[in-house]
PDB file of C-alpha atoms in Angstrom:
ATOM      1  CA  MET A  19      10.448  -3.713  14.290  1.00  0.00           C
ATOM      2  CA  ASN A  20      13.118  -1.330  15.047  1.00  0.00           C
ATOM      3  CA  GLN A  21      15.722   0.359  12.819  1.00  0.00           C
ATOM      4  CA  GLN A  22      18.333  -2.261  13.616  1.00  0.00           C
ATOM      5  CA  GLU A  23      16.068  -5.204  12.803  1.00  0.00           C
ATOM      6  CA  ALA A  24      14.795  -3.597   9.619  1.00  0.00           C
ATOM      7  CA  ASN A  25      18.283  -3.180   8.409  1.00  0.00           C
ATOM      8  CA  LYS A  26      18.928  -6.922   8.792  1.00  0.00           C
ATOM      9  CA  ILE A  27      16.120  -7.696   6.582  1.00  0.00           C
ATOM     10  CA  HIS A  28      16.934  -8.972   2.970  1.00  0.00           C
ATOM     11  CA  TRP A  29      14.635  -6.718   0.911  1.00  0.00           C
ATOM     12  CA  SER A  30      13.122  -7.588  -2.353  1.00  0.00           C
ATOM     13  CA  GLU A  31      13.611  -5.637  -5.499  1.00  0.00           C
ATOM     14  CA  ASN A  32       9.995  -4.480  -5.230  1.00  0.00           C
ATOM     15  CA  VAL A  33       8.458  -3.012  -2.088  1.00  0.00           C
ATOM     16  CA  ILE A  34       4.808  -1.961  -1.286  1.00  0.00           C
ATOM     17  CA  ILE A  35       4.440   0.000   1.898  1.00  0.00           C
ATOM     18  CA  ALA A  36       0.723   0.679   2.845  1.00  0.00           C
ATOM     19  CA  ASP A  37      -1.157   2.262   5.790  1.00  0.00           C
ATOM     20  CA  GLY A  38      -3.494  -0.566   6.453  1.00  0.00           C
ATOM     21  CA  ASP A  39      -5.998   1.550   8.489  1.00  0.00           C
ATOM     22  CA  TYR A  40      -6.222   4.127   5.727  1.00  0.00           C
ATOM     23  CA  ILE A  41      -6.943   1.647   2.877  1.00  0.00           C
ATOM     24  CA  ASP A  42      -9.534  -0.013   5.000  1.00  0.00           C
ATOM     25  CA  TYR A  43     -11.155   3.417   5.621  1.00  0.00           C
ATOM     26  CA  VAL A  44     -11.084   4.256   1.961  1.00  0.00           C
ATOM     27  CA  ALA A  45     -12.486   0.771   0.854  1.00  0.00           C
ATOM     28  CA  PHE A  46     -15.454   1.371   3.435  1.00  0.00           C
ATOM     29  CA  GLN A  47     -16.093   4.868   1.980  1.00  0.00           C
ATOM     30  CA  LEU A  48     -16.092   3.572  -1.643  1.00  0.00           C
ATOM     31  CA  SER A  49     -18.389   0.594  -0.701  1.00  0.00           C
ATOM     32  CA  ILE A  50     -21.009   2.880   0.816  1.00  0.00           C
ATOM     33  CA  GLN A  51     -20.815   5.174  -2.168  1.00  0.00           C
ATOM     34  CA  PHE A  52     -21.091   2.639  -4.948  1.00  0.00           C
ATOM     35  CA  GLU A  53     -23.753   0.680  -2.955  1.00  0.00           C
ATOM     36  CA  ARG A  54     -25.996   3.629  -3.259  1.00  0.00           C
ATOM     37  CA  MET A  55     -24.976   4.573  -6.911  1.00  0.00           C
ATOM     38  CA  LEU A  56     -25.127   1.028  -8.311  1.00  0.00           C
ATOM     39  CA  GLY A  57     -28.018  -0.346  -6.142  1.00  0.00           C
ATOM     40  CA  ARG A  58     -26.245  -3.487  -5.251  1.00  0.00           C
ATOM     41  CA  ARG A  59     -24.265  -4.863  -2.284  1.00  0.00           C
ATOM     42  CA  ILE A  60     -20.418  -4.274  -2.793  1.00  0.00           C
ATOM     43  CA  PRO A  61     -18.424  -7.398  -1.278  1.00  0.00           C
ATOM     44  CA  LYS A  62     -15.278  -7.019   0.776  1.00  0.00           C
ATOM     45  CA  ALA A  63     -12.177  -6.103  -1.240  1.00  0.00           C
ATOM     46  CA  ASP A  64     -10.024  -8.979  -2.456  1.00  0.00           C
ATOM     47  CA  LEU A  65      -6.582  -7.972  -0.700  1.00  0.00           C
ATOM     48  CA  SER A  66      -4.433  -9.981  -3.105  1.00  0.00           C
ATOM     49  CA  LYS A  67      -6.143  -8.501  -6.225  1.00  0.00           C
ATOM     50  CA  TRP A  68      -5.599  -5.113  -4.752  1.00  0.00           C
ATOM     51  CA  ILE A  69      -1.887  -5.641  -4.216  1.00  0.00           C
ATOM     52  CA  VAL A  70      -1.491  -6.833  -7.732  1.00  0.00           C
ATOM     53  CA  ASN A  71      -3.367  -3.759  -8.964  1.00  0.00           C
ATOM     54  CA  ILE A  72      -0.994  -1.614  -6.910  1.00  0.00           C
ATOM     55  CA  ALA A  73       1.958  -3.307  -8.344  1.00  0.00           C
ATOM     56  CA  LEU A  74       0.730  -2.748 -11.966  1.00  0.00           C
ATOM     57  CA  ASP A  75      -0.085   0.861 -11.270  1.00  0.00           C
ATOM     58  CA  GLY A  76       3.472   1.088  -9.732  1.00  0.00           C
ATOM     59  CA  ARG A  77       4.870   0.245 -13.167  1.00  0.00           C
ATOM     60  CA  MET A  78       5.783  -3.480 -12.659  1.00  0.00           C
ATOM     61  CA  ARG A  79       6.025  -5.421 -15.742  1.00  0.00           C
ATOM     62  CA  GLU A  80       5.260  -9.134 -16.262  1.00  0.00           C
ATOM     63  CA  GLY A  81       7.992 -11.475 -14.900  1.00  0.00           C
ATOM     64  CA  ASN A  82       8.869 -13.817 -12.023  1.00  0.00           C
ATOM     65  CA  HIS A  83       9.405 -11.038  -9.345  1.00  0.00           C
ATOM     66  CA  GLU A  84       9.523 -11.057  -5.671  1.00  0.00           C
ATOM     67  CA  THR A  85       7.553  -8.275  -3.994  1.00  0.00           C
ATOM     68  CA  GLN A  86       7.491  -7.489  -0.210  1.00  0.00           C
ATOM     69  CA  VAL A  87       4.209  -5.978   1.172  1.00  0.00           C
ATOM     70  CA  VAL A  88       4.423  -4.102   4.382  1.00  0.00           C
ATOM     71  CA  LEU A  89       1.047  -3.343   6.050  1.00  0.00           C
ATOM     72  CA  LEU A  90       1.306  -0.899   8.907  1.00  0.00           C
ATOM     73  CA  HIS A  91      -1.506  -0.626  11.335  1.00  0.00           C
ATOM     74  CA  GLU A  92      -2.435   0.724  14.707  1.00  0.00           C
ATOM     75  CA  GLY A  93      -2.046  -1.818  17.465  1.00  0.00           C
ATOM     76  CA  GLN A  94      -5.527  -1.977  18.543  1.00  0.00           C
ATOM     77  CA  ASN A  95      -6.769  -2.806  15.002  1.00  0.00           C
ATOM     78  CA  ILE A  96      -6.269  -6.552  14.718  1.00  0.00           C
ATOM     79  CA  GLU A  97      -7.821  -7.014  11.362  1.00  0.00           C
ATOM     80  CA  LEU A  98      -9.025  -5.070   8.190  1.00  0.00           C
ATOM     81  CA  GLN A  99     -12.703  -4.737   8.224  1.00  0.00           C
ATOM     82  CA  ASN A 100     -13.262  -4.245   4.532  1.00  0.00           C
ATOM     83  CA  PHE A 101     -10.810  -6.802   2.981  1.00  0.00           C
ATOM     84  CA  ILE A 102     -10.382 -10.569   2.693  1.00  0.00           C
ATOM     85  CA  PRO A 103      -8.216 -12.075   4.038  1.00  0.00           C
ATOM     86  CA  ALA A 104      -8.348  -9.695   6.957  1.00  0.00           C
ATOM     87  CA  LYS A 105      -6.572 -10.786  10.224  1.00  0.00           C
ATOM     88  CA  TYR A 106      -3.179  -9.235  10.550  1.00  0.00           C
ATOM     89  CA  ASP A 107      -1.556 -11.800  12.728  1.00  0.00           C
ATOM     90  CA  ASN A 108      -2.699 -15.256  11.653  1.00  0.00           C
ATOM     91  CA  GLU A 109      -4.050 -14.499   8.041  1.00  0.00           C
ATOM     92  CA  LEU A 110      -1.600 -12.024   6.622  1.00  0.00           C
ATOM     93  CA  ASN A 111       1.654 -11.717   8.526  1.00  0.00           C
ATOM     94  CA  GLY A 112       4.291 -13.960   7.019  1.00  0.00           C
ATOM     95  CA  GLN A 113       2.045 -15.166   4.357  1.00  0.00           C
ATOM     96  CA  ALA A 114       2.615 -15.056   0.577  1.00  0.00           C
ATOM     97  CA  PHE A 115       0.781 -15.650  -2.631  1.00  0.00           C
ATOM     98  CA  LYS A 116       1.833 -16.121  -6.232  1.00  0.00           C
ATOM     99  CA  ASP A 117       0.404 -14.197  -9.200  1.00  0.00           C
ATOM    100  CA  ASP A 118       0.666 -15.792 -12.632  1.00  0.00           C
ATOM    101  CA  LYS A 119       2.060 -12.640 -14.328  1.00  0.00           C
ATOM    102  CA  LEU A 120       4.063 -10.890 -11.570  1.00  0.00           C
ATOM    103  CA  GLY A 121       5.517 -13.558  -9.383  1.00  0.00           C
ATOM    104  CA  GLU A 122       5.403 -13.947  -5.602  1.00  0.00           C
ATOM    105  CA  PHE A 123       4.103 -11.345  -2.983  1.00  0.00           C
ATOM    106  CA  ILE A 124       5.281 -11.809   0.622  1.00  0.00           C
ATOM    107  CA  ILE A 125       3.172  -9.933   3.274  1.00  0.00           C
ATOM    108  CA  ASN A 126       4.498  -8.503   6.503  1.00  0.00           C
ATOM    109  CA  CYS A 127       2.361  -6.587   9.192  1.00  0.00           C
ATOM    110  CA  ILE A 128       3.679  -4.042  11.537  1.00  0.00           C
ATOM    111  CA  ALA A 129       1.583  -2.867  14.533  1.00  0.00           C
ATOM    112  CA  THR A 130       2.534   0.752  15.534  1.00  0.00           C
ATOM    113  CA  GLY A 131       1.396   2.896  18.352  1.00  0.00           C
ATOM    114  CA  GLU A 132      -2.242   4.321  18.590  1.00  0.00           C
ATOM    115  CA  GLU A 133      -1.187   7.766  17.305  1.00  0.00           C
ATOM    116  CA  ILE A 134      -0.972   8.450  13.549  1.00  0.00           C
ATOM    117  CA  SER A 135       2.306  10.187  14.088  1.00  0.00           C
ATOM    118  CA  GLN A 136       3.769   6.935  15.371  1.00  0.00           C
ATOM    119  CA  LYS A 137       2.716   5.185  12.095  1.00  0.00           C
ATOM    120  CA  ASP A 138       4.244   7.893  10.186  1.00  0.00           C
ATOM    121  CA  ASP A 139       7.397   7.520  12.163  1.00  0.00           C
ATOM    122  CA  VAL A 140       7.691   3.902  11.182  1.00  0.00           C
ATOM    123  CA  MET A 141       6.809   4.736   7.469  1.00  0.00           C
ATOM    124  CA  ASP A 142       9.485   7.419   7.406  1.00  0.00           C
ATOM    125  CA  ASP A 143      12.082   5.119   8.860  1.00  0.00           C
ATOM    126  CA  LEU A 144      11.336   2.396   6.194  1.00  0.00           C
ATOM    127  CA  LEU A 145      11.360   4.764   3.400  1.00  0.00           C
ATOM    128  CA  LEU A 146      14.651   6.379   4.364  1.00  0.00           C
ATOM    129  CA  MET A 147      16.194   2.902   4.781  1.00  0.00           C
ATOM    130  CA  LEU A 148      14.691   1.524   1.674  1.00  0.00           C
ATOM    131  CA  THR A 149      16.009   4.391  -0.496  1.00  0.00           C
ATOM    132  CA  GLN A 150      19.583   3.509   0.621  1.00  0.00           C
ATOM    133  CA  HIS A 151      19.341  -0.255  -0.286  1.00  0.00           C
ATOM    134  CA  ASP A 152      20.748  -0.848  -3.757  1.00  0.00           C
ATOM    135  CA  GLU A 153      18.668  -4.132  -4.165  1.00  0.00           C
ATOM    136  CA  VAL A 154      15.469  -2.216  -3.909  1.00  0.00           C
ATOM    137  CA  LYS A 155      14.512  -1.178  -7.453  1.00  0.00           C
ATOM    138  CA  ARG A 156      10.848  -0.221  -6.969  1.00  0.00           C
ATOM    139  CA  ILE A 157       8.959   1.314  -4.130  1.00  0.00           C
ATOM    140  CA  MET A 158       5.138   1.809  -3.888  1.00  0.00           C
ATOM    141  CA  VAL A 159       3.883   3.898  -0.875  1.00  0.00           C
ATOM    142  CA  ILE A 160       0.225   4.375   0.129  1.00  0.00           C
ATOM    143  CA  PRO A 161       0.155   6.845   3.059  1.00  0.00           C
ATOM    144  CA  ASN A 162      -2.915   8.478   4.699  1.00  0.00           C
ATOM    145  CA  GLY A 163      -3.305  11.289   2.427  1.00  0.00           C
ATOM    146  CA  GLU A 164      -6.327  12.778   4.157  1.00  0.00           C
ATOM    147  CA  GLU A 165      -5.395  13.118   7.906  1.00  0.00           C
ATOM    148  CA  GLY A 166      -2.477  14.681   9.611  1.00  0.00           C
ATOM    149  CA  GLU A 167       0.994  15.213   7.927  1.00  0.00           C
ATOM    150  CA  SER A 168       1.443  11.744   6.630  1.00  0.00           C
ATOM    151  CA  TYR A 169       1.624  12.789   2.922  1.00  0.00           C
ATOM    152  CA  ASN A 170       3.993  15.556   3.571  1.00  0.00           C
ATOM    153  CA  ARG A 171       6.175  13.478   5.682  1.00  0.00           C
ATOM    154  CA  VAL A 172       6.433  10.810   2.813  1.00  0.00           C
ATOM    155  CA  ARG A 173       7.273  13.594   0.401  1.00  0.00           C
ATOM    156  CA  ALA A 174      10.030  14.974   2.740  1.00  0.00           C
ATOM    157  CA  ALA A 175      11.471  11.332   3.361  1.00  0.00           C
ATOM    158  CA  LEU A 176      11.615  10.928  -0.493  1.00  0.00           C
ATOM    159  CA  ARG A 177      13.043  14.364  -1.391  1.00  0.00           C
ATOM    160  CA  ASN A 178      16.488  12.926  -1.961  1.00  0.00           C
ATOM    161  CA  ALA A 179      15.490   9.636  -3.618  1.00  0.00           C
ATOM    162  CA  ASP A 180      16.441   8.734  -7.093  1.00  0.00           C
ATOM    163  CA  ASP A 181      13.272   7.958  -8.925  1.00  0.00           C
ATOM    164  CA  GLU A 182      15.231   6.755 -12.002  1.00  0.00           C
ATOM    165  CA  LYS A 183      17.091   4.441  -9.898  1.00  0.00           C
ATOM    166  CA  GLN A 184      14.172   3.139  -7.844  1.00  0.00           C
ATOM    167  CA  ARG A 185      10.947   3.908  -9.574  1.00  0.00           C
ATOM    168  CA  ILE A 186       9.023   5.440  -6.762  1.00  0.00           C
ATOM    169  CA  THR A 187       5.211   5.727  -6.936  1.00  0.00           C
ATOM    170  CA  VAL A 188       2.972   7.336  -4.179  1.00  0.00           C
ATOM    171  CA  PHE A 189      -0.744   6.659  -4.082  1.00  0.00           C
ATOM    172  CA  ALA A 190      -3.475   9.133  -2.947  1.00  0.00           C
ATOM    173  CA  MET A 191      -7.185   9.624  -3.654  1.00  0.00           C
ATOM    174  CA  GLN A 192      -6.650  12.839  -5.441  1.00  0.00           C
ATOM    175  CA  PRO A 193      -3.604  14.530  -7.141  1.00  0.00           C
ATOM    176  CA  MET A 194      -1.325  15.993  -4.413  1.00  0.00           C
ATOM    177  CA  GLN A 195       1.518  18.487  -4.239  1.00  0.00           C
ATOM    178  CA  GLY A 196       4.358  16.820  -6.191  1.00  0.00           C
ATOM    179  CA  GLY A 197       7.498  15.246  -4.987  1.00  0.00           C
ATOM    180  CA  ASN A 198      10.429  13.238  -6.176  1.00  0.00           C
ATOM    181  CA  PHE A 199       8.276  10.387  -7.266  1.00  0.00           C
ATOM    182  CA  LYS A 200       5.347   9.455  -9.573  1.00  0.00           C
ATOM    183  CA  GLN A 201       1.856   9.712  -8.514  1.00  0.00           C
ATOM    184  CA  GLU A 202      -1.144   7.422  -9.129  1.00  0.00           C
ATOM    185  CA  ILE A 203      -4.890   7.558  -7.908  1.00  0.00           C
ATOM    186  CA  LEU A 204      -5.510   4.924  -5.215  1.00  0.00           C
ATOM    187  CA  GLY A 205      -9.222   4.607  -5.951  1.00  0.00           C
ATOM    188  CA  PHE A 206      -8.880   2.776  -9.123  1.00  0.00           C
ATOM    189  CA  SER A 207      -7.010  -0.146  -7.660  1.00  0.00           C
ATOM    190  CA  LEU A 208      -9.512  -0.345  -4.635  1.00  0.00           C
ATOM    191  CA  MET A 209     -12.625  -0.234  -7.003  1.00  0.00           C
ATOM    192  CA  ASN A 210     -11.291  -3.045  -9.096  1.00  0.00           C
ATOM    193  CA  ALA A 211     -10.622  -5.106  -5.944  1.00  0.00           C
ATOM    194  CA  LEU A 212     -14.130  -4.375  -4.612  1.00  0.00           C
ATOM    195  CA  GLY A 213     -15.494  -5.894  -7.895  1.00  0.00           C
ATOM    196  CA  ILE A 214     -16.794  -2.540  -9.233  1.00  0.00           C
ATOM    197  CA  ARG A 215     -16.737  -2.927 -13.048  1.00  0.00           C
ATOM    198  CA  ALA A 216     -16.082  -0.062 -15.480  1.00  0.00           C
ATOM    199  CA  ASP A 217     -19.282  -0.966 -17.589  1.00  0.00           C
ATOM    200  CA  GLU A 218     -21.429  -0.394 -14.347  1.00  0.00           C
ATOM    201  CA  LEU A 219     -20.124   3.387 -14.154  1.00  0.00           C
ATOM    202  CA  LYS A 220     -21.415   4.325 -17.641  1.00  0.00           C
TER     203      LYS A 220
END
């Protein structure tokens, strides 16, 4: 998808943009950690449940909403290893699911180059474009906060955004240097999607 194609898209009021490779990595690390801690096998994460968790953490309220989910991934990675469903092309891209409380979620997958900077370029372009679209009222972003300049580039791309107008939330595994957006911890939504219960952690 180039800039011209992206500009022609009718965007939903709510948009989630996630680095698919990164969320897959974090899900794997959490699975290993909690299998040792809890002494049981951790199943693959339920992708639709995780998406709904992100929407809730991104301050969405109950209603018949439409939300677009954009998963960016390196071209050589054809599927998520730690989620179900997993295959970008034939299980995720162009698919949708309905949540009883939050409405419809439409998934699009975008393959980028093999360098993390190329994925950052696409995320930057999307964010800059979305912040200029009046129909977009809520943006939730999950960059790679642990490698390269991804998080800093997201912060820079959003520096002129109006959080009151678009309600922007950026997710990371730990509190990061602030920006023109709200922050939430990524791990909570993933733990829930992996079936890790709060009562197990007492």
